[in-house]
C-alpha cells in the first residue's frame, strides 16, 4: 500500500469515527441511550452498520468528553450526571460564555456579526415552527459561534471539554415552553448587544442566559426525582 492510499484510508477512518461519535452524542442527548445504561456494542454496530473499530474509537472520544465511562472487562456506560456536578458545570460555562461574548464584541468583524445575526434568525424560524430538534442544533451553533468569535484558543479548548456534558440537559430544557420562549428573547438581546459592540452588556446577557438554562435543567431533574419518589411510595 503506497503512502497516498494509506493517507486516504486514515482520513476515511477518522471521518467515520467522528461521524459515529456525533451520532452517539445525538442518541445520548435525546436519551435513545439513557443515563447509566450499558452501551451494547453489538447492537450499535448492527444499527449503524459499522465494525467495532470505529465504534470503539468513537467511544474513546465520548469518554474524553465525559459522556461515556469505560471500565475494564465491563464495557462502556452512559455517564449519569448528578445535580451537584451539573450546577458546577453551569457555573463555569456561564463564566466562560460571558467572557467569550465580551471578547467577541470587540474582536469579531462586522461580517462575522452579521453572520451571527442571520444564524439567530434561522434559529428563531425553527422556534416559530415549534421544531425543538432543529432549534437545538442551531442553538448549539449559536453558542459555539460566540466561543469562536472570542478569538481565544484557551477559552475555546476549555469550553469544548465541558460543554458536551450539558448537551443532554440543554436539549430537554427546550421542551419547557416557558424557558424556550424566554431563551429566544435573550438571544435577540444578545445579538443587539453584540451588534452595538457593547461587550459588558453582551456578557451579562449570556451569563444570565446560561445560568437560567442550568436552573431550568436542575428544576426538571428535581421534578423527575420527586415524581419517581411518589410512584415508588404508591406501590
CSV table of C-alpha atoms in Angstrom, one decimal, residues 28-167:
chain,number,residue,atom,x,y,z
A,28,UNK,CA,-27.3,10.4,24.3
A,29,UNK,CA,-28.8,13.9,24.0
A,30,UNK,CA,-32.2,12.5,23.1
A,31,UNK,CA,-31.9,9.7,25.6
A,32,UNK,CA,-32.1,6.9,23.0
A,33,UNK,CA,-29.1,5.9,25.1
A,34,UNK,CA,-30.3,6.6,28.6
A,35,UNK,CA,-28.2,7.9,31.5
A,36,UNK,CA,-26.5,5.0,33.3
A,37,UNK,CA,-27.3,2.5,30.5
A,38,UNK,CA,-24.8,0.0,29.2
A,39,UNK,CA,-23.6,0.5,25.7
A,40,UNK,CA,-24.3,-2.6,23.7
A,41,UNK,CA,-21.6,-2.6,21.1
A,42,UNK,CA,-23.0,-5.5,19.1
A,43,UNK,CA,-26.4,-3.8,18.8
A,44,UNK,CA,-24.9,-0.4,17.9
A,45,UNK,CA,-22.6,-1.9,15.2
A,46,UNK,CA,-25.7,-3.5,13.7
A,47,UNK,CA,-27.7,-0.3,14.0
A,48,UNK,CA,-25.0,1.9,12.4
A,49,UNK,CA,-23.8,-0.8,10.0
A,50,UNK,CA,-20.2,-0.4,11.2
A,51,UNK,CA,-17.4,-2.6,12.6
A,52,UNK,CA,-16.3,-2.4,16.2
A,53,UNK,CA,-13.1,-0.4,15.4
A,54,UNK,CA,-14.8,2.9,14.6
A,55,UNK,CA,-17.3,2.4,17.4
A,56,UNK,CA,-14.6,1.9,20.0
A,57,UNK,CA,-12.7,4.9,18.7
A,58,UNK,CA,-15.9,7.0,18.9
A,59,UNK,CA,-16.5,5.7,22.5
A,60,UNK,CA,-13.0,6.9,23.5
A,61,UNK,CA,-13.8,10.4,22.1
A,62,UNK,CA,-17.0,10.4,24.2
A,63,UNK,CA,-15.1,9.2,27.2
A,64,UNK,CA,-12.8,12.2,26.9
A,65,UNK,CA,-15.9,14.4,26.8
A,66,UNK,CA,-17.3,12.9,30.0
A,67,UNK,CA,-20.3,11.4,28.2
A,68,UNK,CA,-19.2,7.8,28.4
A,69,UNK,CA,-17.4,5.8,31.1
A,70,UNK,CA,-15.4,2.8,30.1
A,71,UNK,CA,-14.4,0.2,32.7
A,72,UNK,CA,-12.0,-2.7,32.0
A,73,UNK,CA,-13.9,-6.0,31.4
A,74,UNK,CA,-17.2,-4.3,31.9
A,75,UNK,CA,-17.5,-2.2,28.8
A,76,UNK,CA,-19.0,1.3,28.4
A,77,UNK,CA,-21.9,3.1,30.1
A,78,UNK,CA,-23.5,6.4,29.5
A,79,UNK,CA,-22.4,8.7,32.3
A,80,UNK,CA,-25.1,9.8,34.7
A,81,UNK,CA,-25.0,13.4,35.8
A,82,UNK,CA,-26.0,14.4,39.3
A,83,UNK,CA,-27.3,17.8,40.3
A,84,UNK,CA,-24.2,19.0,42.1
A,85,UNK,CA,-22.0,18.2,39.1
A,86,UNK,CA,-24.4,19.9,36.7
A,87,UNK,CA,-24.6,23.0,38.9
A,88,UNK,CA,-20.8,23.3,39.0
A,89,UNK,CA,-20.6,22.8,35.2
A,90,UNK,CA,-23.0,25.7,34.5
A,91,UNK,CA,-21.2,27.9,37.0
A,92,UNK,CA,-18.1,27.5,34.8
A,93,UNK,CA,-19.8,27.6,31.5
A,94,UNK,CA,-21.7,30.8,32.3
A,95,UNK,CA,-18.4,32.5,33.2
A,96,UNK,CA,-16.7,31.2,30.0
A,97,UNK,CA,-19.5,32.3,27.7
A,98,UNK,CA,-19.7,35.7,29.4
A,99,UNK,CA,-16.0,36.3,28.7
A,100,UNK,CA,-16.5,35.0,25.2
A,101,UNK,CA,-19.3,37.4,24.5
A,102,UNK,CA,-17.2,40.3,25.9
A,103,UNK,CA,-14.3,39.4,23.7
A,104,UNK,CA,-16.5,38.8,20.6
A,105,UNK,CA,-18.0,42.3,20.9
A,106,UNK,CA,-14.6,43.8,20.2
A,107,UNK,CA,-12.8,41.2,18.1
A,108,UNK,CA,-15.4,40.0,15.7
A,109,UNK,CA,-15.6,41.6,12.3
A,110,UNK,CA,-18.8,43.3,11.0
A,111,UNK,CA,-19.3,40.4,8.6
A,112,UNK,CA,-18.9,37.8,11.3
A,113,UNK,CA,-21.5,39.6,13.5
A,114,UNK,CA,-23.9,39.8,10.5
A,115,UNK,CA,-23.5,36.0,10.0
A,116,UNK,CA,-24.2,35.6,13.7
A,117,UNK,CA,-27.4,37.7,13.4
A,118,UNK,CA,-28.5,35.6,10.4
A,119,UNK,CA,-27.9,32.3,12.3
A,120,UNK,CA,-30.1,33.6,15.1
A,121,UNK,CA,-32.8,34.4,12.6
A,122,UNK,CA,-32.7,30.9,11.3
A,123,UNK,CA,-32.9,29.6,14.8
A,124,UNK,CA,-35.9,31.8,15.5
A,125,UNK,CA,-37.6,30.3,12.4
A,126,UNK,CA,-37.3,26.9,14.0
A,127,UNK,CA,-38.7,28.2,17.2
A,128,UNK,CA,-41.8,29.6,15.4
A,129,UNK,CA,-42.2,26.2,13.7
A,130,UNK,CA,-42.0,24.6,17.1
A,131,UNK,CA,-39.3,22.2,15.9
A,132,UNK,CA,-37.1,21.6,19.0
A,133,UNK,CA,-34.7,19.2,17.3
A,134,UNK,CA,-33.8,21.7,14.6
A,135,UNK,CA,-33.8,24.6,17.0
A,136,UNK,CA,-31.5,22.8,19.4
A,137,UNK,CA,-29.0,22.0,16.6
A,138,UNK,CA,-28.9,25.7,15.6
A,139,UNK,CA,-28.7,26.7,19.3
A,140,UNK,CA,-25.6,24.7,19.7
A,141,UNK,CA,-24.1,26.5,16.6
A,142,UNK,CA,-25.1,29.9,18.1
A,143,UNK,CA,-23.3,29.3,21.4
A,144,UNK,CA,-20.3,27.8,19.6
A,145,UNK,CA,-20.1,30.8,17.3
A,146,UNK,CA,-19.8,33.1,20.3
A,147,UNK,CA,-17.0,31.0,21.6
A,148,UNK,CA,-15.3,31.0,18.2
A,149,UNK,CA,-15.7,34.8,17.8
A,150,UNK,CA,-13.9,35.3,21.1
A,151,UNK,CA,-10.7,34.5,19.3
A,152,UNK,CA,-9.3,33.0,22.5
A,153,UNK,CA,-8.0,29.5,21.9
A,154,UNK,CA,-7.6,28.6,25.5
A,155,UNK,CA,-11.1,29.6,26.3
A,156,UNK,CA,-12.3,27.5,23.3
A,157,UNK,CA,-10.3,24.5,24.5
A,158,UNK,CA,-11.7,24.6,28.0
A,159,UNK,CA,-15.3,25.2,26.8
A,160,UNK,CA,-15.1,22.2,24.4
A,161,UNK,CA,-14.0,19.9,27.3
A,162,UNK,CA,-17.1,20.9,29.4
A,163,UNK,CA,-20.0,21.9,27.1
A,164,UNK,CA,-20.7,18.4,25.8
A,165,UNK,CA,-21.6,17.2,29.3
A,166,UNK,CA,-24.5,19.7,29.4
A,167,UNK,CA,-25.8,18.9,25.9
